[in-house]
Coordinates of C-alpha atoms and ligand atoms in Angstrom, one line a residue:
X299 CA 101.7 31.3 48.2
X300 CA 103.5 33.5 45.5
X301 CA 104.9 30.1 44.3
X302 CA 106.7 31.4 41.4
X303 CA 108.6 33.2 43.5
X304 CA 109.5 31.2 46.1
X305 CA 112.2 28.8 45.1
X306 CA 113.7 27.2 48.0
X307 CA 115.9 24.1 47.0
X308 CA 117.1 24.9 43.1
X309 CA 117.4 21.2 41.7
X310 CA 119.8 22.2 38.7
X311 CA 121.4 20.1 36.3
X312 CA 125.0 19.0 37.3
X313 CA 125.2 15.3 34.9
X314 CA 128.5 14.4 34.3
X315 CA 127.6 11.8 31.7
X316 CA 129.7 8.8 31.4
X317 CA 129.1 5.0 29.9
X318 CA 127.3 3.5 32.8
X319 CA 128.2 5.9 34.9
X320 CA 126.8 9.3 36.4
X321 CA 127.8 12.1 38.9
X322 CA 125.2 14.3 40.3
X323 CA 125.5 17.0 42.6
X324 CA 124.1 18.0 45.5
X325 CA 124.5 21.7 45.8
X326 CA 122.7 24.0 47.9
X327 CA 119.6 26.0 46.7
X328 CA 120.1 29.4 46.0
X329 CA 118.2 30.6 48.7
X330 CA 118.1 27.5 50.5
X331 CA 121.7 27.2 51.3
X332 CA 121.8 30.0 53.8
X333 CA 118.8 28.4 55.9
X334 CA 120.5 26.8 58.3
X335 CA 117.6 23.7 57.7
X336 CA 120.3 21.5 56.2
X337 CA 118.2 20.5 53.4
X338 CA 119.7 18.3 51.3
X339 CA 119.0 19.5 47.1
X340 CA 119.6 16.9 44.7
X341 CA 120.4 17.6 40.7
X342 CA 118.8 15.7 38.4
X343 CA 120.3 15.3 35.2
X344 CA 117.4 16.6 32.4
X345 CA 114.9 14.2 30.9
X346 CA 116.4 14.0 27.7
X347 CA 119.8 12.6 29.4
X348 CA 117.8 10.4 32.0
X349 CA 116.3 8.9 28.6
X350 CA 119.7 8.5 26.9
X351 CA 120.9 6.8 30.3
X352 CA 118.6 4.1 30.4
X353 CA 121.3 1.4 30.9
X354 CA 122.9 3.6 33.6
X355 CA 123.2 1.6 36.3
X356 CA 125.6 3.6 38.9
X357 CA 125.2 7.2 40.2
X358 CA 127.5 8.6 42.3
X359 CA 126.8 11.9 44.6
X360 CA 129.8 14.0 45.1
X361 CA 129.1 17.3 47.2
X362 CA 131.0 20.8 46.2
X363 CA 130.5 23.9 46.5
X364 CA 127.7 26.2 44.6
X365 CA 128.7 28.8 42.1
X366 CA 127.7 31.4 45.1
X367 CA 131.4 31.8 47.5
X368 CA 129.3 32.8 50.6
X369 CA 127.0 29.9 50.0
X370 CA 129.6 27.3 49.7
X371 CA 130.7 28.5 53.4
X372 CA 127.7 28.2 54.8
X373 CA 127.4 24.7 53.0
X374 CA 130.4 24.1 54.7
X375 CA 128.5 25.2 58.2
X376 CA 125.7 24.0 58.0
X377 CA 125.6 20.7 56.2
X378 CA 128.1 17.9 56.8
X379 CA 129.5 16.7 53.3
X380 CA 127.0 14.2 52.1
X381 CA 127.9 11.4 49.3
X382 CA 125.6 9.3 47.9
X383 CA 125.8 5.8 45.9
X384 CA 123.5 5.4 43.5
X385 CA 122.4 2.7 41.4
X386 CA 119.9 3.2 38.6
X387 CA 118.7 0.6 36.4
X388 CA 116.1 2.1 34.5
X389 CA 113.5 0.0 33.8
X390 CA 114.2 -2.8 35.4
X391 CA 115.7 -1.4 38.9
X392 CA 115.1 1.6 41.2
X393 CA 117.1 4.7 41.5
X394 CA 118.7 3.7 44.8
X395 CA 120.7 6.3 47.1
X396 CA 122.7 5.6 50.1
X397 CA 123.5 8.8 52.1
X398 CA 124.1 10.6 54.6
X399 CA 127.2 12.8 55.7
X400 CA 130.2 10.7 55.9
X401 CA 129.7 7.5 54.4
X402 CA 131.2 4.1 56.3
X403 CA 130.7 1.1 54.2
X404 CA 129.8 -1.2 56.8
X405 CA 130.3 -4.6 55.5
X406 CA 127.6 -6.9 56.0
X407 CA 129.4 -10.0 57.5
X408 CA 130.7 -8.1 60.6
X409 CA 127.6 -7.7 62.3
X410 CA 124.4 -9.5 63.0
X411 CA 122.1 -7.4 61.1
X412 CA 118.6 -6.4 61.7
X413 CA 116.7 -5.6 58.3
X414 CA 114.3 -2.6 58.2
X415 CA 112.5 -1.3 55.7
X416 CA 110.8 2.1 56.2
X417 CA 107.5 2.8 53.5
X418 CA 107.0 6.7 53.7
X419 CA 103.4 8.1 53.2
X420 CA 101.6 10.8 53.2
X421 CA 99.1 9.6 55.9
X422 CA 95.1 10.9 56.4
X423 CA 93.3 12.3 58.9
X424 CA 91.2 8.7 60.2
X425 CA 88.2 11.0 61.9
X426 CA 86.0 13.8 60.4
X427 CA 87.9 15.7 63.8
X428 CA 91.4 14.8 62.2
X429 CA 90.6 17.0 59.1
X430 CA 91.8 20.1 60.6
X431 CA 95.0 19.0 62.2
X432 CA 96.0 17.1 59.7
X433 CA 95.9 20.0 57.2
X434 CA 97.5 21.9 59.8
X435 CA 100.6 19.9 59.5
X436 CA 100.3 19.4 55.4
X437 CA 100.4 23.3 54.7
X438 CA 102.7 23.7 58.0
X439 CA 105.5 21.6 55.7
X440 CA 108.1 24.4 53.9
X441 CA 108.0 21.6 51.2
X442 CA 103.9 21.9 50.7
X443 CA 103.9 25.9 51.4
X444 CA 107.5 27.1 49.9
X445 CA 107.9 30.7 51.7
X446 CA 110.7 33.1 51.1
X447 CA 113.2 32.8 54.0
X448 CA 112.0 36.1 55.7
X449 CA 108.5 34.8 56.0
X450 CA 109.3 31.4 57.0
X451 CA 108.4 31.7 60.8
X452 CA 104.5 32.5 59.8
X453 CA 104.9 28.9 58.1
X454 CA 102.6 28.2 61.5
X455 CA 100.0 30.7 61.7
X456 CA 99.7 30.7 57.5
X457 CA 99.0 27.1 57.8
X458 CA 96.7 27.4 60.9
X459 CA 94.4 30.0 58.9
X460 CA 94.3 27.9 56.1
X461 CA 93.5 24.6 57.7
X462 CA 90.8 26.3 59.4
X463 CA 89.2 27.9 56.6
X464 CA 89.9 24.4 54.1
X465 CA 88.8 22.2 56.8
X466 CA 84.5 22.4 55.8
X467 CA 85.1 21.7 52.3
X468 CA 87.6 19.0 52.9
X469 CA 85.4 17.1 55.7
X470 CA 82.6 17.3 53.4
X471 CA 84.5 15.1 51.2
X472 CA 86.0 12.8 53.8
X473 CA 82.4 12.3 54.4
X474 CA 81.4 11.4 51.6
X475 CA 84.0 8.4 51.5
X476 CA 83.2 7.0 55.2
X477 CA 84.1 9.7 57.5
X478 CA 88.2 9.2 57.0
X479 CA 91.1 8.5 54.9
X480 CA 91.6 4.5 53.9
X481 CA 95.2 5.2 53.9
X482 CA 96.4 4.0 57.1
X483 CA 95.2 0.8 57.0
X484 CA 95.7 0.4 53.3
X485 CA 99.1 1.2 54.0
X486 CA 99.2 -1.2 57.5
X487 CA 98.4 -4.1 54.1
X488 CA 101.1 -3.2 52.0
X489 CA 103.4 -3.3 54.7
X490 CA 102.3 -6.7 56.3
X491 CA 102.3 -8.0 52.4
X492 CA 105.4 -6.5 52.0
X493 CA 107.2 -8.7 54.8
X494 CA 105.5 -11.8 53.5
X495 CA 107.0 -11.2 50.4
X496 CA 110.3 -10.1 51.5
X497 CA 110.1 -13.4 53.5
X498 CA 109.5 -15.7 50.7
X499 CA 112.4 -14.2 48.8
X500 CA 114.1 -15.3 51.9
X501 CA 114.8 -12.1 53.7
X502 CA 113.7 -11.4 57.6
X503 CA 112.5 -7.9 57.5
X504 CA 111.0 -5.9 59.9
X505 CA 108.9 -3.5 58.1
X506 CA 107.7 0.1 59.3
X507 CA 105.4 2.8 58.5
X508 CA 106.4 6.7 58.3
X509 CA 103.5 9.5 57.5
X510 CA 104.1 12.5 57.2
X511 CA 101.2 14.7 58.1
X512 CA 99.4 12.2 60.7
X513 CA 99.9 9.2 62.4
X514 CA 102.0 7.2 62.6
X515 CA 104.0 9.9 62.1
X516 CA 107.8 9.8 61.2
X517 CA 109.0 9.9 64.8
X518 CA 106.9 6.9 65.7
X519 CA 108.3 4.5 63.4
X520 CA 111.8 5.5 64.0
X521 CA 110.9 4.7 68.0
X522 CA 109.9 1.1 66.7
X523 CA 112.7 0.8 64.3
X524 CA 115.3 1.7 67.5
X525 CA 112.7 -0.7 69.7
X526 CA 113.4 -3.2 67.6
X527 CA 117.1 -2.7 66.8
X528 CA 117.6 -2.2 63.1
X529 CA 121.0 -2.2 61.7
X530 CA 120.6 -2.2 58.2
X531 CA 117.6 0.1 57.0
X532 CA 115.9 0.5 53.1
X533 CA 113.6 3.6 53.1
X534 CA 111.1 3.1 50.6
X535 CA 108.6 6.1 49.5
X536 CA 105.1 5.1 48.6
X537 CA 105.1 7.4 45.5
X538 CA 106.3 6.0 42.4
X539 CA 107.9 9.4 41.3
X540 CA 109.3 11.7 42.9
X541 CA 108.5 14.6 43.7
X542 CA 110.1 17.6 46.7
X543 CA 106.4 17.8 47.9
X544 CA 106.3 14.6 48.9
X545 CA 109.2 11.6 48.6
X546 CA 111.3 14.8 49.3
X547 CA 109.6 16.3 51.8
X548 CA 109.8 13.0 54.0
X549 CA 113.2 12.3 53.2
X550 CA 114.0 15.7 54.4
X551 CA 112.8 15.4 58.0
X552 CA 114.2 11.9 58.1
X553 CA 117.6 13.7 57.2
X554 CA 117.6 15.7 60.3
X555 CA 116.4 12.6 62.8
X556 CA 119.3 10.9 61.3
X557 CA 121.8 13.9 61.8
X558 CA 120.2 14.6 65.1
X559 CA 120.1 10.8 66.7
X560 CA 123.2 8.9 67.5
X561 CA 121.5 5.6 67.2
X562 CA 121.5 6.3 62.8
X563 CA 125.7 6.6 63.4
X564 CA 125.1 2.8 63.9
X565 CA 122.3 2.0 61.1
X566 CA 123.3 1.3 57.2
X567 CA 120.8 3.1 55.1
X568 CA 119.2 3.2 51.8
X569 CA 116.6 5.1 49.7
X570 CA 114.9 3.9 47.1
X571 CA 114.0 8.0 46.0
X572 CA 111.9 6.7 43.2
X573 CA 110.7 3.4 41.5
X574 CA 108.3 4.1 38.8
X575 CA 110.5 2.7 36.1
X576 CA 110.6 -0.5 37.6
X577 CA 109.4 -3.6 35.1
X578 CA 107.1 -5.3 37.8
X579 CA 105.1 -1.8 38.7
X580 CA 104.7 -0.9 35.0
X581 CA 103.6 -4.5 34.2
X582 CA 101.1 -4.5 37.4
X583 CA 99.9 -1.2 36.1
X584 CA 99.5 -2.4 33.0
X585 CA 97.6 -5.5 34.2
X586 CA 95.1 -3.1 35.8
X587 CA 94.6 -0.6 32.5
X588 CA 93.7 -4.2 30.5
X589 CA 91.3 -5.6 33.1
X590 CA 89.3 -2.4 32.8
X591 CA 89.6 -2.0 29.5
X592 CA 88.1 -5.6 29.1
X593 CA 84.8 -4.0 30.9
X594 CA 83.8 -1.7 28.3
X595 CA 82.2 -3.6 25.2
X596 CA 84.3 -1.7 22.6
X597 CA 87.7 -1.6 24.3
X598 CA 90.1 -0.2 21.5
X599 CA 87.8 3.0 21.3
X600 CA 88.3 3.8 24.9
X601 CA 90.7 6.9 25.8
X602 CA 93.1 6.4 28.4
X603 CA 93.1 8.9 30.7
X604 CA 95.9 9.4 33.2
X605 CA 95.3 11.5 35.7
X606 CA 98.3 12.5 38.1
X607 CA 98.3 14.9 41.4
X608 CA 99.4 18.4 40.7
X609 CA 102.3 20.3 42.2
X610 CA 102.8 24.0 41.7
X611 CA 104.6 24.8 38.3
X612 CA 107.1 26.4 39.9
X613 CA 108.5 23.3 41.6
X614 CA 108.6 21.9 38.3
X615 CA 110.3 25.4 36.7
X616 CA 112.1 27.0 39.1
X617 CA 113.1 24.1 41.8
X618 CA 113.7 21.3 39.4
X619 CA 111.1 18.5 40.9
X620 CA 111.6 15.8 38.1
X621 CA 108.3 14.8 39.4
X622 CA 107.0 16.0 35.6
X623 CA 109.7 14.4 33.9
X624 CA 109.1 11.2 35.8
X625 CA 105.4 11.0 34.9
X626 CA 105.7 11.5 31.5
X627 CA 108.8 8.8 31.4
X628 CA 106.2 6.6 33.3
X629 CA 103.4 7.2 31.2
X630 CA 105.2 6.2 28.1
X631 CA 106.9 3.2 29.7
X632 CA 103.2 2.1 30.6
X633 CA 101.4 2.3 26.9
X634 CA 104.7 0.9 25.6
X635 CA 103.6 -2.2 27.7
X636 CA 101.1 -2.2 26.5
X637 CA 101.8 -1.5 23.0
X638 CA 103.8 -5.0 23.2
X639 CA 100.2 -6.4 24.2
X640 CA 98.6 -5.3 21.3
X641 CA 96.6 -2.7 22.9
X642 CA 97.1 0.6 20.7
X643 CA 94.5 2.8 22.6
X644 CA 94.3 6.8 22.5
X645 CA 96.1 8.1 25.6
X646 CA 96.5 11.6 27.8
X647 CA 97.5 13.0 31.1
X648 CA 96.5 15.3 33.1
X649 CA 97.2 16.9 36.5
X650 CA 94.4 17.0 39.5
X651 CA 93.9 18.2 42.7
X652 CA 95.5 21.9 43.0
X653 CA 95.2 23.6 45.8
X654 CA 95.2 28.1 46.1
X655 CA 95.9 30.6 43.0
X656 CA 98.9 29.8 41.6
X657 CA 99.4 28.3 38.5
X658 CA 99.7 23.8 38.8
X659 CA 101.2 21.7 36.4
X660 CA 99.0 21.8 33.0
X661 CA 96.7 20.5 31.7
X662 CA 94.1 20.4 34.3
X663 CA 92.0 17.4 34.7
X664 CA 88.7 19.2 34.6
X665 CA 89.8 20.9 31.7
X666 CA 90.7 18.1 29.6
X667 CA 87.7 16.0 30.9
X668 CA 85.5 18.8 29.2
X669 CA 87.7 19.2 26.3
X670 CA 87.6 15.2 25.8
X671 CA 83.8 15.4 26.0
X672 CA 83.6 18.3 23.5
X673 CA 85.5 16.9 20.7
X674 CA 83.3 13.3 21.1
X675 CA 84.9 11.0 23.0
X676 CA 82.7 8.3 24.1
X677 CA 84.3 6.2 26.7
X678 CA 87.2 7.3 29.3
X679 CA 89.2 5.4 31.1
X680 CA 90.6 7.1 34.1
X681 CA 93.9 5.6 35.9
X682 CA 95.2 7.6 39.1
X683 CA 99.0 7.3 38.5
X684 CA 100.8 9.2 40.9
X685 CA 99.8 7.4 44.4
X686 CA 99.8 3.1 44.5
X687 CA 96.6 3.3 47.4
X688 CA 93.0 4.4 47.3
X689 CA 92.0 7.8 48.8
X690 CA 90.5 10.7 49.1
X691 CA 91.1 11.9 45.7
X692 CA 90.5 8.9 43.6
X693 CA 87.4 7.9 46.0
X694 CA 85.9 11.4 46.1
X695 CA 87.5 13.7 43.2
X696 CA 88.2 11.1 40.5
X697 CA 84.9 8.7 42.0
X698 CA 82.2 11.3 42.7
X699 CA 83.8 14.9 41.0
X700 CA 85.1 14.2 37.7
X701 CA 82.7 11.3 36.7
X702 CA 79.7 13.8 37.4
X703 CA 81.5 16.5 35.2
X704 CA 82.8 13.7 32.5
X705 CA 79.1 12.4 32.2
X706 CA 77.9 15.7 32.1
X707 CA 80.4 17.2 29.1
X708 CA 78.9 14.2 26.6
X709 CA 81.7 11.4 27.7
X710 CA 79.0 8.3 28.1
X711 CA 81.1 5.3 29.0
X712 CA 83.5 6.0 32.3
X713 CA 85.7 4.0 34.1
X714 CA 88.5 4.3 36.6
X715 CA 91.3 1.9 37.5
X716 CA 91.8 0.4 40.9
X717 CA 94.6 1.8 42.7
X718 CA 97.4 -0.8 43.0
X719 CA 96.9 -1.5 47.0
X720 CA 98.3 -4.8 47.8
X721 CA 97.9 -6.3 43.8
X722 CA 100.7 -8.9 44.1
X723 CA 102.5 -8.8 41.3
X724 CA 103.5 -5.1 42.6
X725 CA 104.1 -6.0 46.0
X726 CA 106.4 -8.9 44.9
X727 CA 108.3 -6.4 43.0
X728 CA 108.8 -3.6 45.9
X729 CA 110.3 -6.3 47.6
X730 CA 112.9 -7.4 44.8
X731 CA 113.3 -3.0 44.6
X732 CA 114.0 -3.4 48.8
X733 CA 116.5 -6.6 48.1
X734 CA 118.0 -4.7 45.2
X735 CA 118.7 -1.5 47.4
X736 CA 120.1 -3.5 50.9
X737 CA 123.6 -4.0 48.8
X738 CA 124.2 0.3 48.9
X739 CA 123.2 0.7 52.0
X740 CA 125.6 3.0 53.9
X741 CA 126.0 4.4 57.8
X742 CA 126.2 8.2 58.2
X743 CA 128.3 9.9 60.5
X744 CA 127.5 11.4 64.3
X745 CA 128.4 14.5 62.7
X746 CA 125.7 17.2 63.4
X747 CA 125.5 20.8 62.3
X748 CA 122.6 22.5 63.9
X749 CA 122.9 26.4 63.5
X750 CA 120.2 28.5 64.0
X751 CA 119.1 31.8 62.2
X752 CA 119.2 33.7 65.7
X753 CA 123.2 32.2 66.3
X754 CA 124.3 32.6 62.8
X755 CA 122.9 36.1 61.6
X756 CA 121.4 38.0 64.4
X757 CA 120.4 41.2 62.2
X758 CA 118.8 39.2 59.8
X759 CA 117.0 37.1 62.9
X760 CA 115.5 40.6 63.8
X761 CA 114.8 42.1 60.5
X762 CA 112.9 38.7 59.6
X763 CA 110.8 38.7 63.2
X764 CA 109.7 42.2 62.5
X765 CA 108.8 42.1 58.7
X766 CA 107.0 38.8 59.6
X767 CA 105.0 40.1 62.5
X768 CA 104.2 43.1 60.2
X769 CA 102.7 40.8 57.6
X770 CA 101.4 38.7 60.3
X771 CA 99.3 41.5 62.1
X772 CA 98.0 42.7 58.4
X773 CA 96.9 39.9 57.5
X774 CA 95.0 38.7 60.3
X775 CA 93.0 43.0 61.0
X776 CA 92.9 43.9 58.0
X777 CA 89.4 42.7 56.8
X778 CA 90.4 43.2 53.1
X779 CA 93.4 41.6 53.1
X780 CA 91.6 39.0 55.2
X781 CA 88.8 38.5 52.6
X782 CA 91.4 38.5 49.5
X783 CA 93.3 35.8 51.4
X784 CA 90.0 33.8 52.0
X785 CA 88.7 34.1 48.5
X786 CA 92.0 33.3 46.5
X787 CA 93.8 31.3 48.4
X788 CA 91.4 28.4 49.9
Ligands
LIG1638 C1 102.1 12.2 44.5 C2 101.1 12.5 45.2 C3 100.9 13.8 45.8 C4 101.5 15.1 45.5 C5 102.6 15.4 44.5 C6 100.9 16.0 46.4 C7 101.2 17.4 46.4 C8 100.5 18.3 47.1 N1 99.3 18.1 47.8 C9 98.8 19.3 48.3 C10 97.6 19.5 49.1 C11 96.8 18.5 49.6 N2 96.9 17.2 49.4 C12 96.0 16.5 50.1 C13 95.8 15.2 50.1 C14 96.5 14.2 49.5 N3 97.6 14.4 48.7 C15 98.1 13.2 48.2 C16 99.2 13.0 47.4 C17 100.0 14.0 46.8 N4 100.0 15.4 47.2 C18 97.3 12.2 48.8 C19 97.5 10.8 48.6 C20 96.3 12.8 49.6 C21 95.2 12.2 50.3 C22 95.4 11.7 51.7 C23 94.1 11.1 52.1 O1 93.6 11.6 53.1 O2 93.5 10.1 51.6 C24 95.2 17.5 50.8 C25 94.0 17.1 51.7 C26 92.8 16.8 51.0 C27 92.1 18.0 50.6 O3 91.7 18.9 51.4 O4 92.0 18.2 49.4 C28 95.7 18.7 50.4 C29 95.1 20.0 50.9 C30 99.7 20.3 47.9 C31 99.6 21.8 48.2 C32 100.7 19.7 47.1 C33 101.9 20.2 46.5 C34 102.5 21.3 46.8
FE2_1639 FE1 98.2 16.3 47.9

């Protein structure tokens, strides 16, 4: 994956700044736009202005055209006008988005409405014979493995030969943690504690799990949610920030069951895109940094050490993932919590968990561990901040990997924070995020807009087939491109 070179949704800064008030865009990637996939892009406004906007507490999304003429027509093919309310409350209150294509406020007192909340994850394979699959469908996402339009239809067979040649090492560590990810039924918990808390608050919710890359996948729990007849629906992402990898990549296939199925036309709906400013998770986090602090016996002298997933620079660079952004707003909001609790430790971050040759978000958490242990740290505390569940990579990399390598580079006291599972404090506080969010819910239109490659551009159809197959056939006979392909990218 050539990452820095394959842009596909260009997140670009289109702020309109007002008091209390902002406009964002959402404007076709450069490339993206003449896909046909309808993928929405949103435009973030840049850190420095998200900081300024604290008190912001309405967003509006206004769709025009790109700077490109050609693109703006086939924005105008291939995706309905979309619109989107937002309200952001920064610390405090979720950035909340209503959308789809045509928005029809549907007031809430002329229907008998059905509450559903949706929690997106990224889902794990449950058996040692789930491993392969379900990195099948992780590197078969566009949003995981970002190819250049022309390569796009070896999406499959790329992520095929991958997931075969990942799947030893990654069963190995499944393995080692039981045989299978803990994150469906972790996940099965937050939802069930979800509802009870959404019910003492005094709100009857059904609430539904969406993963992405295995069961129950997306299509699943939009099945139940029609089952169960949902009118009014809050889609929550699991993942405090966001990030087009994953909150975006989820969203994105939800987008086209929406456009796709009549049923949504009838269905209010909001997002919660991302919540990691909110008081009640910083203040659970927080909770969770001081209880392990506490276990140490000199707890001001202990470094705390965030450690977030990775994603490719170039979805930070090129396609404008605030996901960065987000985690460093998040970090800070954290040890200024506890600042006001008198704890004044040492802090750092650092990114885990990258995956092929391109260059990940810096610094590297195997790096910094070894750096840390160099210059004479002493005790470490490690708190996996981009993921609110136990798994694979805070139970094997974080558990098993970087404790080995931090007690090995001269660190001697180690600890790690729980994840925040179904703490309650948190939970209580997703559901105030869900309550805050039903008010902006919005119905999208029947309108839909499918337009394939082959329809639209027949040429290019052909040109892409053949250049693909080309790459396709060298790739898989040549032995040197085969072993180059083994060696750098797995
Ligand atoms: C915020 C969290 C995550 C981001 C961002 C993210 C991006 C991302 N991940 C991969 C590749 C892999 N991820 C894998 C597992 C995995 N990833 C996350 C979270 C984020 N990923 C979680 C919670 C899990 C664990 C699920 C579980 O089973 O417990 C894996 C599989 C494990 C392995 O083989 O290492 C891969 C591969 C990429 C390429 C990426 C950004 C582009
Ligand atoms: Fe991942």
């Amino acid at each position: 994956m050539e990452a820095s070179n394959l842009a596909l949704q260009q997140l670009k800064i289109s702020g309109v700044h007002q008091q209390r008030i902002r406009k964002y865009s959402l404007l076709p990637g450069k490339r993206d736009a003449s896909f046909g996939n309808m993928t929405p892009t949103l435009f973030y406004p840049d850190k420095k202005s998200r900081r300024v906007n604290k008190s912001s507490d309405i967003a509006s999304l206004s769709c025009h055209a790109s700077t490109n003429k050609e693109n703006a027509v086939k924005l105008n093919n291939n995706l309905s006008i979309m619109k989107r309310k937002c309200t952001e409350n920064t610390y405090g209150s979720t950035e909340v988005c209503s959308f789809s294509e045509s928005i029809q406020n549907i007031s809430s007192n002329t229907v008998h409405e059905k509450v559903g909340v949706l929690l997106l994850n990224l889902g794990g394979p449950e058996t040692l014979d789930d491993v392969q699959p379900f990195l099948f469908n992780l590197f078969a996402d566009p949003d995981i493995i970002r190819l250049p339009r022309l390569f796009r239809f070896l999406q499959k067979p790329l992520a095929k030969l991958i997931s075969t040649f990942r799947a030893p090492k990654s069963k190995e560590a499944y393995a080692s943690i039981g045989g299978g990810s803990p994150l469906r039924k972790i996940t099965d918990e937050q939802a069930q504690a979800l509802k009870n808390a959404l019910e003492d608050k005094g709100l009857h919710a059904n609430v539904f799990v969406a993963m992405r890359y295995w069961h129950p996948f997306t299509e699943e729990a939009i099945h139940q949610i029609k089952r169960d007849d949902i009118t009014k629906l809050v889609i929550l992402p699991l993942y405090p920030q966001f990030s087009i990898s994953t909150s975006g990549s989820s969203i994105r296939v939800l987008n086209s069951i929406f456009r796709e199925d009549g049923y949504f036309t009838r269905v209010a709906i909001s997002v919660i895109e991302s919540w990691y400013q909110r008081e009640g998770y910083i203040r659970s986090m927080a909770d969770l940094i001081e209880k392990e602090l506490s276990k140490f016996s000199k707890p001001e002298e202990v470094m705390i050490f965030f450690s977030a997933h990775g994603v490719p620079l170039s979805y930070v660079e090129d396609a404008g993932d605030p996901y960065r952004d987000q985690m460093e707003d998040c970090i800070s909001l954290i040890m200024d919590e506890l600042k006001s609790r008198r704890v004044m430790n040492n802090h750092t971050l650092a990114y885990q968990s990258r995956v092929g040759p391109v260059q990940w978000l810096k610094p590297y958490t195997d790096e910094v561990i070894v750096e840390l242990g160099q210059k004479g740290v002493q005790s470490l505390l490690t708190v996996p901040i981009s993921f609110v569940s136990e798994h694979i990579e805070t139970l094997e990399e974080i558990d098993m990997e970087y404790k080995h390598l931090a007690l090995e580079s001269g660190i001697k006291n180690w600890g790690r924070v729980p994840a925040l599972g179904c703490t309650s404090s948190f939970i209580s506080d997703l559901a105030d995020a869900v309550i805050e969010a039903i008010p902006s819910a919005t119905a999208i239109s029947a309108e839909r807009s499918h337009i394939n490659l082959a329809e639209k551009d027949p040429l290019n159809y052909i040109l892409s087939l053949f250049l693909g197959s080309f790459l396709a056939f060298f790739l898989l006979l040549s032995p040197r491109a085969f072993s180059l392909f083994k060696n750098n990218l797995l």
